[in-house]
Amino acid sequence: MADNQDDEYLHIAANALKEIKSGNATAFAPYKYALYGRVLVEKWFELLARLYTSSLPAAVILFAAVLVVYGAFCAGFVRADAEDELNELFVNVESRKDLDYTESFLSGEIGSLEIVLQYRPATRDLNKTNFTQSLLEHVDVVRSVIDLPVRYKGRVYTFYDLCTYGPFPPTTMPDFDRIMNALHVCVMFTVLDCFWEGSFLQNPPSTVVVERPSYCPHMPQFLTWSNFNYQEFIDCLADNANVSGYDPNIIQGLSNLRFDGYLDKPCFSYHQDCPSEVIEPHSNLFREAGVCDGATAASVTPYQLVTGYELADPDTDSLRTFRTNLLLGGTDSVQNNLRSNGIDLTQGDVIGLLNEWKDRMYDHVVDYDEGRVKAYRERPSNDRLYGFTSNFFDNLAEELSVAVPALLITGYVLMIIYCALAFLKFDLVQSRMSAGLVGVFIVILGTAAALGITAAAGVSFSLLTVQVYPFLILGLGVDDMFVIVGTFVEIEKKKGRDAPIKELIKDTMVAVGPSITLTSVTNFAGFLLAYTIPIPIFRFFVIEVAVAIAFNYIGLVIAMPCFLVFDYYRSHGKLMDVLCCIPVWWHSDKDAVANAHVSDKKDASEVGCITYTYRWLSEASREYYSIITMLVAKFYSPFLQNFIVKIFAVIGFFILLAFGIWGCTRITFFARGSDFGIDGSPYIEYADINDAYYISFPFAIVTKSFNYSGLQPQLLEMDQRIRDVDNVLAPSASNGYWIREMIGFYQNLYSSACVFPVGPELKLPAQGLMTGIISVADPSYFANARCDPTTNETCLCSYNLVIIDSYNGENYTIIPPANFYYYLTFWSTLDGVTYGLLGAFLNPAPPQFDPTDFSTVVPASLLLYAQTNFYVFGLAGDTAGIDHIHTINIILDSYIEYGIDAYNLGETAINFATVIGIKERILSASGFIVIACFVTTTLFLMDLHSGVLMGAIVIVNAVEVAGYLAHFRIPLDNFASVVYLAGIAIGVEFTAPLAFYFLKATSDGGEYKSSGWWILKEYGSRNERMHKALVNRFTPIFNGAVTTFIGVMMIYFVPLQFIRSYFIILMIVIVVGLLNGLVFLPVLLSLIGPFAQVQPTFTGTDPSKGVGTTNPLTEEEVEDDEKKKALEASTTFMY
């Protein structure tokens, strides 16, 4: 073997086997066999090195080929699709199927607008003055929103044109239709419906005049909801049937509606038109009332939905906030309503109009609140006003789907500057700044190419693609570049500038190939395993990042060594770094060597502090290729070798681990609402209010296509079980389930016709209605009974409109299955108000008919879609929400065996549903990452001990990062878990290079040691091998951490809270990775690290003279070696 070879010659498995065979080295038997496995891995990287170094033109062509191919992939951008629809991004895959099914039957979403008036905590002791003032102010602002004019395509619209109407179907009574349409009931949920003043929200615009019928002189001349008595109006119609067109069949259905209006409600202010008593409002009034019922039964609102009490202290008088919800109509309903008024808009125009109104309303509420704050600048108000619309998140996603040029430019410029300075030397020939710049360029091109290929494959861009992806990939990609270029510089320094390029590239690729492959594989696996999170925006993101990691790995492994070949020939041709066409004719190795030795013995007072410091660093760094490496070798590594320091390091390791484990017991898995707000926006405070005082949300149980008529007992039982779940409320005054309401209608009809002793004015219409229904639904009954129902009441009343069916030991009143679909048609028309208010959205919709002509009645079709609406309230904490959704899903699943296909619908309910199973997904994905790291390390190093050690470090990283997230109050939700899983993999970059080098490192001597029951030989000192690993790998790892920080630093300036949390997570990953990789792992290796796989044997007395050498170096060789070291030291600025 050649002279003057250091022990790194043995790091290459093929060399080690050759030296073992020749007797110049030895290895413990299992490790000797492992070397044969490592040969296979290293041969692959040797083949790559031969391809790069076959000739300079070949390297240039290969480099250019990578650039051309990656540039071609960038063409995929022409097919890029930016997705900014909230439901398409944030709804999980399974729930997306349910929403698609719903959207196939429902025309347009019903959006909600919430206006929240918040009490500051200081107003715990409410008094009449401030409470009344707040209620009046709430009336003013809600009314201002309702009257808010919005101009769209040349017309002006208000909330009255766009709202969800209280469904009063057309009748044969002209005055009823005229008055009810003019009063124009808009469905809303508001705390004001507990008072007469709530009528102000339903009063028609001042331009609309609603006159009483001339035959009702006792009613006010001009009707508004503030003076309208519905029951008095119905009585007037009945008393004047000859002119009003009074139809008892229709009134039978309308009279079933609990519909009292506002006249019997108390007033909270001394208004001149107040028809009732004036009460002193107090915060417990709403609890006592239970519900606030407004102009329609749809507005019957449980107090929990519109008043916010302290959830932590629910029994105290602790009202903090109240709200009003205004319901906009769906696109089809708004389109039809506008069309009936002579305005013909396309569905796209209607969507645009609704969004325009929502945006205008939000701005109006913000301006209103700012005006209030300014008005109270001398007397601070405790009240604040917040608005929220259903398109808030869509607008947010659209806004953040556009890149911020300043952030992109700043982030990439900082990375370019750092990478350039990292390889800069004063000697413009020996400088490698161009290598750093080219490395960044390869990463940028690979990042763009990955986006292009994923876009061509149909992966949509999202706000994460724009706001996170460019910075994260930049930080991760540059790490491998530092390892490749840094190792090349190190090897060139040790072997000398005259070493052949083939040997330099081969040694570089063999040294770094397995290490960067391991980190790239684990990073790739970490992001790809995050695909288990079933939310599209994250799946898009992790696919894009995983492909980018693969592209950057391939690009750097192929193109970077090719450029180093070119750069090698540039430096040997004495051409300037970066400006490679300019020769440095004044460059002289001899001058550099001479300058390095000038005034070696002078102190700082003689040559100046700066000159002295520079020369000291030059002298000290002759043995090392960077200042950082010198500091590690001179100070840091000896410090870690101290036994006392090791003891404290181990103690510190377990303290931090225990702190992380403790944090894991406090992990939450559901995001706060404020995490989705932009810095400084009112939404953040609104979301905090919502989370603190309401924690309520609507949901619906949707049933699909099956035979409803034969499964009524099961459906009724399922509905009741859902209602029995804690904190579930039905939103109407009735029971709310459409089948139950239909059964109740026919029970009431039978009672009116046959049971209760009522007057003929009610009994005769009920009997006539019942006769007509039976004649259509069961036409053979009267013929078979041979009776006339008009003359034989017993014959009529012997017919059972409803029957009893037994199921699970319980008796259920149901519709006769044979008549079910006929009854559905009758009920939906005759009790149309109740049917409409329930919001069952039956599809196909039951056919409507003329109530005066039953001959046109046809049965309803088999149903494909039906829904029942609920609210859930008081779910304090993410666990309660998850448990609730889980309970509902268990109930629904228990009826699958009967053929009942049902699902839980609702945006907030869907959000909770995405958290179900997240803990299991995170644990399984983390386990796969640990296994991937263990397997890859074991295969590349052929060492089980190293694989176990690396796996253990990954587990420690995972536990500590998760625990520290809890301490920073960052929930490990679907958003954070993406970066968390990737962070586990990223942490490998801070540990793998050091562990790899430690295993292959040798020392200057060997000794025989026993360990446990086995007699094992440990060659050399673990301390010495740890020292060599730190000296050679500390700088690349540290630079990787710095570049990762620079890459992700710009994420902090994205104004969205949950994206900013990504920066915090990655900072925790970097800090934990550095501590474990550069502090605790070296100590761990020095104590229980694996033995060296191979160790040289020394036949001479000076091991430093080379492996297997016996002849000392000559004086000329020593002098030449010192000159080379001095030259390199004098031209080194940074690594």
Short mmCIF file of N, CA, C and O in Angstrom, two decimals, residues 108-169:
data_model
loop_
_atom_site.label_atom_id
_atom_site.label_comp_id
_atom_site.label_asym_id
_atom_site.label_seq_id
_atom_site.Cartn_x
_atom_site.Cartn_y
_atom_site.Cartn_z
N GLY A 108 -76.56 24.67 -4.02
CA GLY A 108 -75.89 25.77 -3.32
C GLY A 108 -75.93 25.63 -1.82
O GLY A 108 -76.87 25.10 -1.26
N GLU A 109 -74.89 26.08 -1.16
CA GLU A 109 -74.83 25.99 0.30
C GLU A 109 -75.67 27.09 0.93
O GLU A 109 -75.93 28.11 0.34
N ILE A 110 -76.11 26.83 2.14
CA ILE A 110 -76.75 27.87 2.94
C ILE A 110 -75.66 28.46 3.82
O ILE A 110 -75.16 27.80 4.72
N GLY A 111 -75.26 29.69 3.53
CA GLY A 111 -74.18 30.30 4.28
C GLY A 111 -74.71 31.02 5.50
O GLY A 111 -75.84 31.50 5.50
N SER A 112 -73.96 31.12 6.53
CA SER A 112 -74.39 31.83 7.73
C SER A 112 -73.49 33.03 7.96
O SER A 112 -72.31 33.00 7.67
N LEU A 113 -74.09 34.07 8.48
CA LEU A 113 -73.36 35.27 8.86
C LEU A 113 -73.59 35.48 10.34
O LEU A 113 -74.73 35.56 10.79
N GLU A 114 -72.53 35.54 11.10
CA GLU A 114 -72.69 35.73 12.53
C GLU A 114 -72.22 37.13 12.92
O GLU A 114 -71.15 37.56 12.51
N ILE A 115 -73.07 37.82 13.66
CA ILE A 115 -72.69 39.11 14.23
C ILE A 115 -72.60 38.92 15.73
O ILE A 115 -73.58 38.56 16.37
N VAL A 116 -71.42 39.13 16.28
CA VAL A 116 -71.20 38.83 17.69
C VAL A 116 -70.90 40.12 18.44
O VAL A 116 -70.04 40.89 18.03
N LEU A 117 -71.63 40.36 19.50
CA LEU A 117 -71.34 41.47 20.40
C LEU A 117 -70.77 40.89 21.68
O LEU A 117 -71.43 40.15 22.39
N GLN A 118 -69.52 41.21 21.95
CA GLN A 118 -68.81 40.57 23.05
C GLN A 118 -68.79 41.46 24.29
O GLN A 118 -68.57 42.66 24.20
N TYR A 119 -69.03 40.85 25.43
CA TYR A 119 -68.80 41.52 26.70
C TYR A 119 -67.39 41.21 27.18
O TYR A 119 -66.96 40.07 27.15
N ARG A 120 -66.71 42.24 27.56
CA ARG A 120 -65.40 42.02 28.16
C ARG A 120 -65.58 41.36 29.53
O ARG A 120 -66.62 41.57 30.18
N PRO A 121 -64.62 40.59 29.99
CA PRO A 121 -64.74 39.96 31.33
C PRO A 121 -64.99 40.96 32.45
O PRO A 121 -65.56 40.62 33.46
N ALA A 122 -64.60 42.22 32.28
CA ALA A 122 -64.80 43.21 33.34
C ALA A 122 -66.27 43.49 33.61
O ALA A 122 -66.64 44.01 34.66
N THR A 123 -67.15 43.13 32.68
CA THR A 123 -68.58 43.40 32.84
C THR A 123 -69.30 42.21 33.47
O THR A 123 -70.41 41.88 33.10
N ARG A 124 -68.63 41.53 34.36
CA ARG A 124 -69.25 40.37 35.02
C ARG A 124 -70.52 40.79 35.76
O ARG A 124 -71.53 40.08 35.77
N ASP A 125 -70.52 41.96 36.40
CA ASP A 125 -71.70 42.44 37.11
C ASP A 125 -72.48 43.35 36.17
O ASP A 125 -72.27 44.57 36.11
N LEU A 126 -73.38 42.76 35.38
CA LEU A 126 -74.15 43.52 34.42
C LEU A 126 -75.26 44.29 35.13
O LEU A 126 -75.87 43.81 36.07
N ASN A 127 -75.51 45.50 34.63
CA ASN A 127 -76.64 46.25 35.15
C ASN A 127 -77.54 46.65 33.99
O ASN A 127 -77.20 46.47 32.82
N LYS A 128 -78.69 47.17 34.31
CA LYS A 128 -79.69 47.44 33.28
C LYS A 128 -79.16 48.41 32.24
O LYS A 128 -79.39 48.24 31.04
N THR A 129 -78.42 49.42 32.68
CA THR A 129 -78.00 50.46 31.75
C THR A 129 -77.10 49.91 30.66
O THR A 129 -77.38 50.06 29.47
N ASN A 130 -76.00 49.22 31.03
CA ASN A 130 -75.07 48.77 29.98
C ASN A 130 -75.63 47.59 29.22
O ASN A 130 -75.34 47.40 28.05
N PHE A 131 -76.44 46.77 29.85
CA PHE A 131 -77.03 45.63 29.16
C PHE A 131 -78.03 46.12 28.11
O PHE A 131 -78.03 45.69 26.96
N THR A 132 -78.91 47.03 28.50
CA THR A 132 -79.89 47.58 27.57
C THR A 132 -79.21 48.30 26.43
O THR A 132 -79.60 48.16 25.26
N GLN A 133 -78.18 49.05 26.73
CA GLN A 133 -77.45 49.76 25.68
C GLN A 133 -76.83 48.78 24.68
O GLN A 133 -76.86 49.01 23.46
N SER A 134 -76.28 47.70 25.18
CA SER A 134 -75.67 46.71 24.29
C SER A 134 -76.71 46.03 23.41
O SER A 134 -76.49 45.80 22.22
N LEU A 135 -77.87 45.72 23.99
CA LEU A 135 -78.94 45.10 23.19
C LEU A 135 -79.44 46.05 22.12
O LEU A 135 -79.66 45.66 20.96
N LEU A 136 -79.62 47.32 22.48
CA LEU A 136 -80.07 48.30 21.49
C LEU A 136 -79.05 48.47 20.37
O LEU A 136 -79.39 48.60 19.21
N GLU A 137 -77.78 48.47 20.76
CA GLU A 137 -76.73 48.60 19.76
C GLU A 137 -76.70 47.39 18.85
O GLU A 137 -76.47 47.50 17.64
N HIS A 138 -76.99 46.24 19.41
CA HIS A 138 -77.04 45.02 18.60
C HIS A 138 -78.20 45.10 17.60
O HIS A 138 -78.05 44.70 16.45
N VAL A 139 -79.34 45.63 18.04
CA VAL A 139 -80.46 45.83 17.12
C VAL A 139 -80.04 46.76 15.99
O VAL A 139 -80.30 46.48 14.80
N ASP A 140 -79.36 47.84 16.32
CA ASP A 140 -78.96 48.82 15.31
C ASP A 140 -78.02 48.21 14.27
O ASP A 140 -78.19 48.42 13.07
N VAL A 141 -77.02 47.46 14.76
CA VAL A 141 -76.04 46.96 13.80
C VAL A 141 -76.62 45.85 12.94
O VAL A 141 -76.36 45.77 11.73
N VAL A 142 -77.44 44.99 13.53
CA VAL A 142 -78.05 43.92 12.72
C VAL A 142 -78.99 44.53 11.69
O VAL A 142 -79.01 44.13 10.53
N ARG A 143 -79.75 45.51 12.11
CA ARG A 143 -80.65 46.15 11.16
C ARG A 143 -79.87 46.86 10.06
O ARG A 143 -80.27 46.86 8.89
N SER A 144 -78.75 47.48 10.41
CA SER A 144 -77.93 48.15 9.39
C SER A 144 -77.38 47.15 8.39
O SER A 144 -77.23 47.47 7.21
N VAL A 145 -77.07 45.93 8.86
CA VAL A 145 -76.59 44.89 7.95
C VAL A 145 -77.73 44.43 7.04
O VAL A 145 -77.54 44.24 5.84
N ILE A 146 -78.93 44.25 7.61
CA ILE A 146 -80.06 43.80 6.82
C ILE A 146 -80.40 44.82 5.73
O ILE A 146 -80.74 44.45 4.59
N ASP A 147 -80.29 46.10 6.04
CA ASP A 147 -80.61 47.16 5.07
C ASP A 147 -79.43 47.53 4.19
O ASP A 147 -79.55 48.43 3.35
N LEU A 148 -78.27 46.88 4.40
CA LEU A 148 -77.05 47.26 3.67
C LEU A 148 -77.25 47.08 2.16
O LEU A 148 -77.51 45.98 1.69
N PRO A 149 -77.15 48.16 1.37
CA PRO A 149 -77.31 48.02 -0.08
C PRO A 149 -76.01 47.59 -0.75
O PRO A 149 -74.93 48.11 -0.44
N VAL A 150 -76.12 46.64 -1.65
CA VAL A 150 -74.96 46.17 -2.40
C VAL A 150 -75.29 46.26 -3.88
O VAL A 150 -76.30 45.69 -4.34
N ARG A 151 -74.48 46.99 -4.62
CA ARG A 151 -74.69 47.13 -6.06
C ARG A 151 -73.95 46.03 -6.80
O ARG A 151 -72.76 45.82 -6.60
N TYR A 152 -74.70 45.33 -7.64
CA TYR A 152 -74.09 44.23 -8.41
C TYR A 152 -74.70 44.24 -9.81
O TYR A 152 -75.92 44.10 -9.96
N LYS A 153 -73.85 44.46 -10.79
CA LYS A 153 -74.25 44.47 -12.20
C LYS A 153 -75.44 45.41 -12.43
O LYS A 153 -76.45 45.05 -13.04
N GLY A 154 -75.29 46.62 -11.90
CA GLY A 154 -76.26 47.66 -12.19
C GLY A 154 -77.49 47.67 -11.32
O GLY A 154 -78.35 48.56 -11.48
N ARG A 155 -77.66 46.73 -10.39
CA ARG A 155 -78.82 46.70 -9.51
C ARG A 155 -78.37 46.74 -8.05
O ARG A 155 -77.25 46.35 -7.74
N VAL A 156 -79.26 47.18 -7.20
CA VAL A 156 -78.97 47.24 -5.77
C VAL A 156 -79.77 46.15 -5.08
O VAL A 156 -80.98 46.00 -5.31
N TYR A 157 -79.08 45.39 -4.21
CA TYR A 157 -79.71 44.29 -3.50
C TYR A 157 -79.47 44.49 -1.99
O TYR A 157 -78.49 45.10 -1.58
N THR A 158 -80.38 43.94 -1.20
CA THR A 158 -80.21 43.92 0.25
C THR A 158 -80.38 42.48 0.74
O THR A 158 -80.63 41.56 -0.05
N PHE A 159 -80.25 42.32 2.04
CA PHE A 159 -80.39 40.99 2.63
C PHE A 159 -81.75 40.37 2.34
O PHE A 159 -81.88 39.16 2.19
N TYR A 160 -82.78 41.22 2.22
CA TYR A 160 -84.12 40.70 1.94
C TYR A 160 -84.17 39.97 0.60
O TYR A 160 -85.00 39.07 0.42
N ASP A 161 -83.33 40.35 -0.33
CA ASP A 161 -83.33 39.70 -1.63
C ASP A 161 -82.57 38.37 -1.61
O ASP A 161 -82.70 37.57 -2.54
N LEU A 162 -81.78 38.15 -0.58
CA LEU A 162 -80.85 37.02 -0.59
C LEU A 162 -81.07 36.03 0.54
O LEU A 162 -80.42 34.98 0.57
N CYS A 163 -81.97 36.32 1.47
CA CYS A 163 -82.05 35.51 2.68
C CYS A 163 -82.81 34.21 2.43
O CYS A 163 -83.41 34.00 1.39
N THR A 164 -82.76 33.34 3.44
CA THR A 164 -83.58 32.14 3.44
C THR A 164 -84.96 32.52 3.95
O THR A 164 -85.10 33.00 5.07
N TYR A 165 -85.98 32.32 3.11
CA TYR A 165 -87.33 32.74 3.47
C TYR A 165 -87.97 31.76 4.44
O TYR A 165 -87.75 30.56 4.38
N GLY A 166 -88.81 32.33 5.35
CA GLY A 166 -89.70 31.49 6.10
C GLY A 166 -90.74 30.94 5.14
O GLY A 166 -91.44 31.70 4.47
N PRO A 167 -90.84 29.62 4.99
CA PRO A 167 -91.57 29.03 3.87
C PRO A 167 -93.09 29.04 4.08
O PRO A 167 -93.64 28.15 4.69
N PHE A 168 -93.73 30.06 3.55
CA PHE A 168 -95.18 30.08 3.50
C PHE A 168 -95.59 29.75 2.06
O PHE A 168 -95.43 30.59 1.17
N PRO A 169 -96.10 28.56 1.82
CA PRO A 169 -96.39 28.16 0.44
C PRO A 169 -97.59 28.93 -0.12
O PRO A 169 -98.42 29.45 0.64
#
